[in-house]
Short mmCIF file of C-alpha atoms and ligand atoms in Angstrom, two decimals:
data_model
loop_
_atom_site.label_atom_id
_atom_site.label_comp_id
_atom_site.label_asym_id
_atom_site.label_seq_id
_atom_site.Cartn_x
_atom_site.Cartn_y
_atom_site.Cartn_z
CA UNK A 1 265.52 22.38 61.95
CA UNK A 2 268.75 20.72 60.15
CA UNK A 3 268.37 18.36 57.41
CA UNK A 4 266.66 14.28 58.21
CA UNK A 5 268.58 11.69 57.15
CA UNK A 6 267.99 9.94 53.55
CA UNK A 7 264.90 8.57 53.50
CA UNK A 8 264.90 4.56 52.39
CA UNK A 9 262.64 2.93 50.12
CA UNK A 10 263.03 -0.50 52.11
CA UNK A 11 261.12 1.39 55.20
CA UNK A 12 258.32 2.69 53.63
CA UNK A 13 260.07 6.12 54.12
CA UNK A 14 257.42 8.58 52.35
CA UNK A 15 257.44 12.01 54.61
CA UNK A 16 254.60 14.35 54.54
CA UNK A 17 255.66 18.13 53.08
CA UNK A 18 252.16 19.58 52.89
CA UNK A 19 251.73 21.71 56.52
CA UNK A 20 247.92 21.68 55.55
CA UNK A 21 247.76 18.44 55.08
CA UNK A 22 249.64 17.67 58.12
CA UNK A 23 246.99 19.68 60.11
CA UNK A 24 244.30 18.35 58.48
CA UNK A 25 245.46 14.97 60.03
CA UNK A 26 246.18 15.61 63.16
CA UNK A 27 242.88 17.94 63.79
CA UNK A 28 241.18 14.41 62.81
CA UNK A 29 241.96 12.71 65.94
CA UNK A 30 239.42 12.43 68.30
CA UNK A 31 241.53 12.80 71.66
CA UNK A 32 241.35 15.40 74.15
CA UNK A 33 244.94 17.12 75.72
CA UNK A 34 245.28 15.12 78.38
CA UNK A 35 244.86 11.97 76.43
CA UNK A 36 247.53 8.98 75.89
CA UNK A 37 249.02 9.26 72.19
CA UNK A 38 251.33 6.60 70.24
CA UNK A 39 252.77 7.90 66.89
CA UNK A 40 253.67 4.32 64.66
CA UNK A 41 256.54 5.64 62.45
CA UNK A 42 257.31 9.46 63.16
CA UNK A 43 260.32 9.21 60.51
CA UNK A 44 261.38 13.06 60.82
CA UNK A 45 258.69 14.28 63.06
CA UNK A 46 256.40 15.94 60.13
CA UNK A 47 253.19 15.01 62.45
CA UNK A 48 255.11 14.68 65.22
CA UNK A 49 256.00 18.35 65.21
CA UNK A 50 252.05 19.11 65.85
CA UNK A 51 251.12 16.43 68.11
CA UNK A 52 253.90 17.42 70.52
CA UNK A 53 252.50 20.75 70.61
CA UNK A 54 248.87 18.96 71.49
CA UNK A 55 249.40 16.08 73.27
CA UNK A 56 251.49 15.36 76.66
CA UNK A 57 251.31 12.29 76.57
CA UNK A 58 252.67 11.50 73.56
CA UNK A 59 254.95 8.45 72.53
CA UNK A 60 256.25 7.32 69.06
CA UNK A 61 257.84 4.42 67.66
CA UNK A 62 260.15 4.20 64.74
CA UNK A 63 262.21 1.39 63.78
CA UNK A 64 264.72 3.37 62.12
CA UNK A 65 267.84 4.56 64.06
CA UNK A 66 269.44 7.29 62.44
CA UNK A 67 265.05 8.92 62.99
CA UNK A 68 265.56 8.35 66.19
CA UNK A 69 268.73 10.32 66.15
CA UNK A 70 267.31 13.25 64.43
CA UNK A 71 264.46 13.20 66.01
CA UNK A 72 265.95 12.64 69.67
CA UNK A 73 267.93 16.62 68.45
CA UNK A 74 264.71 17.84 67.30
CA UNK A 75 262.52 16.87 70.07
CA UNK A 76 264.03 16.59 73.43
CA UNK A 77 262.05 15.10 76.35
CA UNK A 78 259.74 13.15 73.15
CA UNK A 79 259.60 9.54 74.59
CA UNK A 80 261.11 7.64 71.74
CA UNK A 81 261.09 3.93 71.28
CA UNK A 82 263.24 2.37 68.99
CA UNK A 83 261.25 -0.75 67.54
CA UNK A 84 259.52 -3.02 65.34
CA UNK A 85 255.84 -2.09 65.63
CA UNK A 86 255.31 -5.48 64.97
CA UNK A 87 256.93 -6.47 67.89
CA UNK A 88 255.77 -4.33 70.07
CA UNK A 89 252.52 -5.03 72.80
CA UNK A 90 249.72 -2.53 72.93
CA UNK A 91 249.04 -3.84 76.08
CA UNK A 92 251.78 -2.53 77.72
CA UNK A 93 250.93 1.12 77.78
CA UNK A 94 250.39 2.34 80.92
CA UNK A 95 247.42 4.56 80.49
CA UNK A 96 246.48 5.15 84.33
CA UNK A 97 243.01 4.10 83.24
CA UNK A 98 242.64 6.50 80.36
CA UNK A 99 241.40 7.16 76.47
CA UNK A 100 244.84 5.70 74.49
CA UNK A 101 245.10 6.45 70.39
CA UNK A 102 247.12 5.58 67.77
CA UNK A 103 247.84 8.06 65.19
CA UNK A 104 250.38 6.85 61.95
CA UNK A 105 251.04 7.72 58.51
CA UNK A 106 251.97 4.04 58.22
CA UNK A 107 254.69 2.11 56.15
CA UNK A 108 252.62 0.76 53.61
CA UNK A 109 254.67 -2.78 52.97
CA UNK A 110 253.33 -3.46 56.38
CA UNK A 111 249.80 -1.86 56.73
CA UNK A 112 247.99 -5.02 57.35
CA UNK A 113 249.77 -6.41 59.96
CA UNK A 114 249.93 -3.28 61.84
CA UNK A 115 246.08 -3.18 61.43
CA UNK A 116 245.76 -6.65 62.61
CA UNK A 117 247.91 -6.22 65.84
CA UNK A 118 245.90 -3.34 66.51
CA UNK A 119 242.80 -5.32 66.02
CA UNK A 120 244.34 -7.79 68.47
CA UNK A 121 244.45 -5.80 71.20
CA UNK A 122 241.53 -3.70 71.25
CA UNK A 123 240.25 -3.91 74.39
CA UNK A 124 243.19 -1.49 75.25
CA UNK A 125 242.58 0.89 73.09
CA UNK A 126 240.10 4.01 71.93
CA UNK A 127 240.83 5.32 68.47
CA UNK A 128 243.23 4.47 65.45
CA UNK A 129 244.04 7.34 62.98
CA UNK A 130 245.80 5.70 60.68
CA UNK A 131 247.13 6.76 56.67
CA UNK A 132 247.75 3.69 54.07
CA UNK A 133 246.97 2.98 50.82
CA UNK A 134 243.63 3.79 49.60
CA UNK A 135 242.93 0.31 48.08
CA UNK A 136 243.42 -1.11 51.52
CA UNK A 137 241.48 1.69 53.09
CA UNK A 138 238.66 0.73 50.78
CA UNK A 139 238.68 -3.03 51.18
CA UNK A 140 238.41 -2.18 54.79
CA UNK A 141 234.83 -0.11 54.30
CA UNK A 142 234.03 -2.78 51.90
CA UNK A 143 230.14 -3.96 52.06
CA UNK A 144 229.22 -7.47 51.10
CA UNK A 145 229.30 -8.85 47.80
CA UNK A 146 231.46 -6.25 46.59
CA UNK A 147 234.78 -7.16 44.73
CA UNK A 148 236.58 -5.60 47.43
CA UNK A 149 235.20 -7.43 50.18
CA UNK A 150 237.14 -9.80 51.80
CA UNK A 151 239.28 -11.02 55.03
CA UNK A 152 240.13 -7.03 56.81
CA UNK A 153 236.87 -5.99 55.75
CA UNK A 154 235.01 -8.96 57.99
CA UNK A 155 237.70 -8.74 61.13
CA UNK A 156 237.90 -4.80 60.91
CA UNK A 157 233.89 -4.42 61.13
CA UNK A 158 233.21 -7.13 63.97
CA UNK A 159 236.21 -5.26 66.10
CA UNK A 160 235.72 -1.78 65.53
CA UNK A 161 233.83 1.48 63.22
CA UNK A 162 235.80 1.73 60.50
CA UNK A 163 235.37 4.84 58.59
CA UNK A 164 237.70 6.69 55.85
CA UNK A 165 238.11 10.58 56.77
CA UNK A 166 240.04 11.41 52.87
CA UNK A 167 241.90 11.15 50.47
CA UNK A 168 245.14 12.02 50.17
CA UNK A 169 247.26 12.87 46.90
CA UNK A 170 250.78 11.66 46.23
CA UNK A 171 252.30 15.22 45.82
CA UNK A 172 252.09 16.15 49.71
CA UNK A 173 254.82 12.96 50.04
CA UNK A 174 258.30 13.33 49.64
CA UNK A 175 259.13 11.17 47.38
CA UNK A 176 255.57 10.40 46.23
CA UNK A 177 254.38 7.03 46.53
CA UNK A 178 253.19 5.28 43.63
CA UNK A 179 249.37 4.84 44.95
CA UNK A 180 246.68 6.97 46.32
CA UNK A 181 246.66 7.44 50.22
CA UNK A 182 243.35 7.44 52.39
CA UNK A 183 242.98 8.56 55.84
CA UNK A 184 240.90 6.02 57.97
CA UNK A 185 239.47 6.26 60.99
CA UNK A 186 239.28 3.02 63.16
CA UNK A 187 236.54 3.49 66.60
CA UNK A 188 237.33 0.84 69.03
CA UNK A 189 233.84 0.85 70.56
CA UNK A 190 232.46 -2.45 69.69
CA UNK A 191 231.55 -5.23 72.05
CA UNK A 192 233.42 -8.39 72.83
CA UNK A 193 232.54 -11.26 69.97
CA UNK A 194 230.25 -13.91 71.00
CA UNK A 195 233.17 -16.07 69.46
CA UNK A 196 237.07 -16.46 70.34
CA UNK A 197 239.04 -13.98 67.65
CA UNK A 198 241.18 -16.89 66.67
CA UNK A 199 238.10 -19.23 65.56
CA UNK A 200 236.71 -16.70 63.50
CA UNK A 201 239.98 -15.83 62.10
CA UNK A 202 240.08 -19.35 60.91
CA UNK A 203 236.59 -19.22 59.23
CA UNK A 204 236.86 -16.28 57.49
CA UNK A 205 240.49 -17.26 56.10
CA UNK A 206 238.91 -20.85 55.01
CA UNK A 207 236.26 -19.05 53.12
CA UNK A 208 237.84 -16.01 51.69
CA UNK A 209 240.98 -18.29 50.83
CA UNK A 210 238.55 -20.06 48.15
CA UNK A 211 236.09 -17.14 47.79
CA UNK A 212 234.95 -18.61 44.23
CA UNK A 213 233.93 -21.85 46.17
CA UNK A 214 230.27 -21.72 47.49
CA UNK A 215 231.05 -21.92 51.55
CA UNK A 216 230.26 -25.51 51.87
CA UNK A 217 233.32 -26.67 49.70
CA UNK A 218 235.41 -23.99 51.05
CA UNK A 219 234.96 -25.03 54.78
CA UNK A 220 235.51 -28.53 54.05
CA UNK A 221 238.73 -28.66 55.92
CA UNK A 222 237.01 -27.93 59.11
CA UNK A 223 236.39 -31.45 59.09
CA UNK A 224 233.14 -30.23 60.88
CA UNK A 225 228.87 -31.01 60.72
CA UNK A 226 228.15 -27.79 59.38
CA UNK A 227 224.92 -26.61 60.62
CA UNK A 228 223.10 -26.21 57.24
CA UNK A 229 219.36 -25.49 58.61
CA UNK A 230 221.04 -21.94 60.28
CA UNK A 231 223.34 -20.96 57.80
CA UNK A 232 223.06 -21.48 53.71
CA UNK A 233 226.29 -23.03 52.61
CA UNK A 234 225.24 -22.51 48.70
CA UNK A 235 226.79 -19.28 49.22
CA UNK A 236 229.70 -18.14 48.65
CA UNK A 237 231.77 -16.17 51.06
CA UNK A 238 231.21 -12.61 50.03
CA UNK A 239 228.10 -12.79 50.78
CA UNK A 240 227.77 -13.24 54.61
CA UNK A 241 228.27 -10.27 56.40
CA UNK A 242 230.36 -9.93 59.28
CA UNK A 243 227.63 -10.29 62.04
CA UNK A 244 226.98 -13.82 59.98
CA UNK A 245 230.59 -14.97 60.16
CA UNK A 246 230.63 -14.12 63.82
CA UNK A 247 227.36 -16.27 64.57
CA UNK A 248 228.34 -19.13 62.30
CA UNK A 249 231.82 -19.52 64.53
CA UNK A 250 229.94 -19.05 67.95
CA UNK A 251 227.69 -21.51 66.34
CA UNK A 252 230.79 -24.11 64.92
CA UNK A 253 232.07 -23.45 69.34
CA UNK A 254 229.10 -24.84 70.49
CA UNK A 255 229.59 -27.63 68.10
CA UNK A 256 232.56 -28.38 69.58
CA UNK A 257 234.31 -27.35 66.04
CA UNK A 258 237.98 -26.06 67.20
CA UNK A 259 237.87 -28.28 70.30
N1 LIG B 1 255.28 10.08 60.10
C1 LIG B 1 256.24 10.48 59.08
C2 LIG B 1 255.57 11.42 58.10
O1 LIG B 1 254.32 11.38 58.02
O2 LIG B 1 256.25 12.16 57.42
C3 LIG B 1 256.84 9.26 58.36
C4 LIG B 1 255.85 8.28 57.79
S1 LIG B 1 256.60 7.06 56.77
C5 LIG B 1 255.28 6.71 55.66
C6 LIG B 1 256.60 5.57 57.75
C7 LIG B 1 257.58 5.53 58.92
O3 LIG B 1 257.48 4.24 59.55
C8 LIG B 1 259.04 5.68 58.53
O4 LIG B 1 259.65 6.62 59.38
C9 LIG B 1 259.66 4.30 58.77
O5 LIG B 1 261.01 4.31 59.14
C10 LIG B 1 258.78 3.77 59.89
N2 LIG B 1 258.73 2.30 59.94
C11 LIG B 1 258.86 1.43 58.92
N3 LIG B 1 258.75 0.16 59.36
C12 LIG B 1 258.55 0.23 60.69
C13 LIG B 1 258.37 -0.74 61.71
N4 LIG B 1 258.34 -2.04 61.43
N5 LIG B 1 258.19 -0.32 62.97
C14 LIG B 1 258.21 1.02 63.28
N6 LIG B 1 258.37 1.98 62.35
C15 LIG B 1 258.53 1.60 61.07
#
């Protein structure tokens, strides 16, 4: 294999070296052969290498085009698309009715986003194997009033089974990154919310935005009744779970809240 291109800071460019590691990984993703794969960010192809040999049906994305050049040499035939993850629509994957995971040692300066898209479109998907930053991993398990707590923990548990696999050091990077990685696994198996995502979006935000309010202050600019008999609005938003934030916006519908 010749030589990848520089990697760049800017990108979020840290490549895996460690071949155990890189197994370790992709035995971790629950999909079967004949399953639909999309790689987020294959930079030179240090997973890609393995899921090729697994998985025929296997896609990746990668915004960077001088990857896509190396890796278009190293793996011809790979269906490569050259894009923003951001920008691109889950939905569009033609599955033929099948499982379809995502697998990524992500770019870390864009974790959440990528985690939210994904949330987005759920309904089209099965699993999420996905490697970031082990703070954000942990926020993400987070249980109520815990410190770490907070806005991905409530909208990760209502739309999926989150559930870290490991750790990862920075020595099996090159270059290192400057935090600790985890591996987390995201199950897309939950049902459809009793509330529309965007409401609940905006009541979680409200509260978590002024967590050190109690939840009656912080939801003030709903400009709604809030309906204190149900719910205690003493509180303070760490601690309602995320089945409570779901009711209290199915609740804040019927009220006629976001209408
Ligand atoms: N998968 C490789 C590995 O494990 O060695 C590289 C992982 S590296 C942490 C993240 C990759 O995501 C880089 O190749 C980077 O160019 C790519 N990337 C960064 N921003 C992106 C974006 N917005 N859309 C798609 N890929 C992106």
């Amino acid at each position: 294999m010749s030589r990848h291109p520089k990697t760049k800071k800017s990108l979020g460019q840290h490549f895996l070296k460690d071949g155990n590691m890189i197994s370790k990984i992709v035995d971790a993703i629950p999909a079967s052969p004949d399953d639909t794969v999309i790689e987020i960010g294959p930079g030179a192809g240090a997973l890609t290498n393995l899921l090729s040999e697994r998985f025929k049906n296997l896609s990746v994305i990668e915004i960077d085009g001088r990857m896509v050049e190396f890796l278009e040499e190293t793996f011809p035939g790979l269906e490569i698309i050259q894009k923003d993850v951001l920008k691109f629509n889950w939905s569009d994957v033609n599955t033929e009715g099948g499982p379809l995971h995502i697998i990524g040692n992500l770019p870390y300066y864009i974790t959440s986003q990528i985690l939210f898209s994904l949330l987005e479109k759920r309904e089209h998907l099965t699993s999420a194997l996905l490697m970031m930053q082990k703070e954000v991993a942990e926020r993400i398990v987070a249980e109520p009033r815990s410190k770490e707590y907070g806005i991905l923990s409530v909208q990760t548990r209502l739309m999926s089974t989150p559930e870290i696999l490991f750790d990862v050091p920075p020595q099996v990077f090159s270059p290192p990154p400057k935090v600790n990685s985890s591996v987390l696994k995201l199950t897309f198996n939950k049902p459809p919310l009793s509330c529309l995502d965007k409401n609940l979006k905006t009541v979680v935000r409200m509260a978590f935005n002024q967590r050190r309010k109690k939840l009656s202050n912080a939801l003030k600019r709903l400009d709604a009744e809030l309906p204190s008999g149900e719910f205690d609005f003493n509180l303070r938003a760490e601690a309602l779970s995320p089945e409570m934030y779901e009711k209290l916006t199915a609740r804040l519908e019927q009220l006629g809240t976001f209408a």
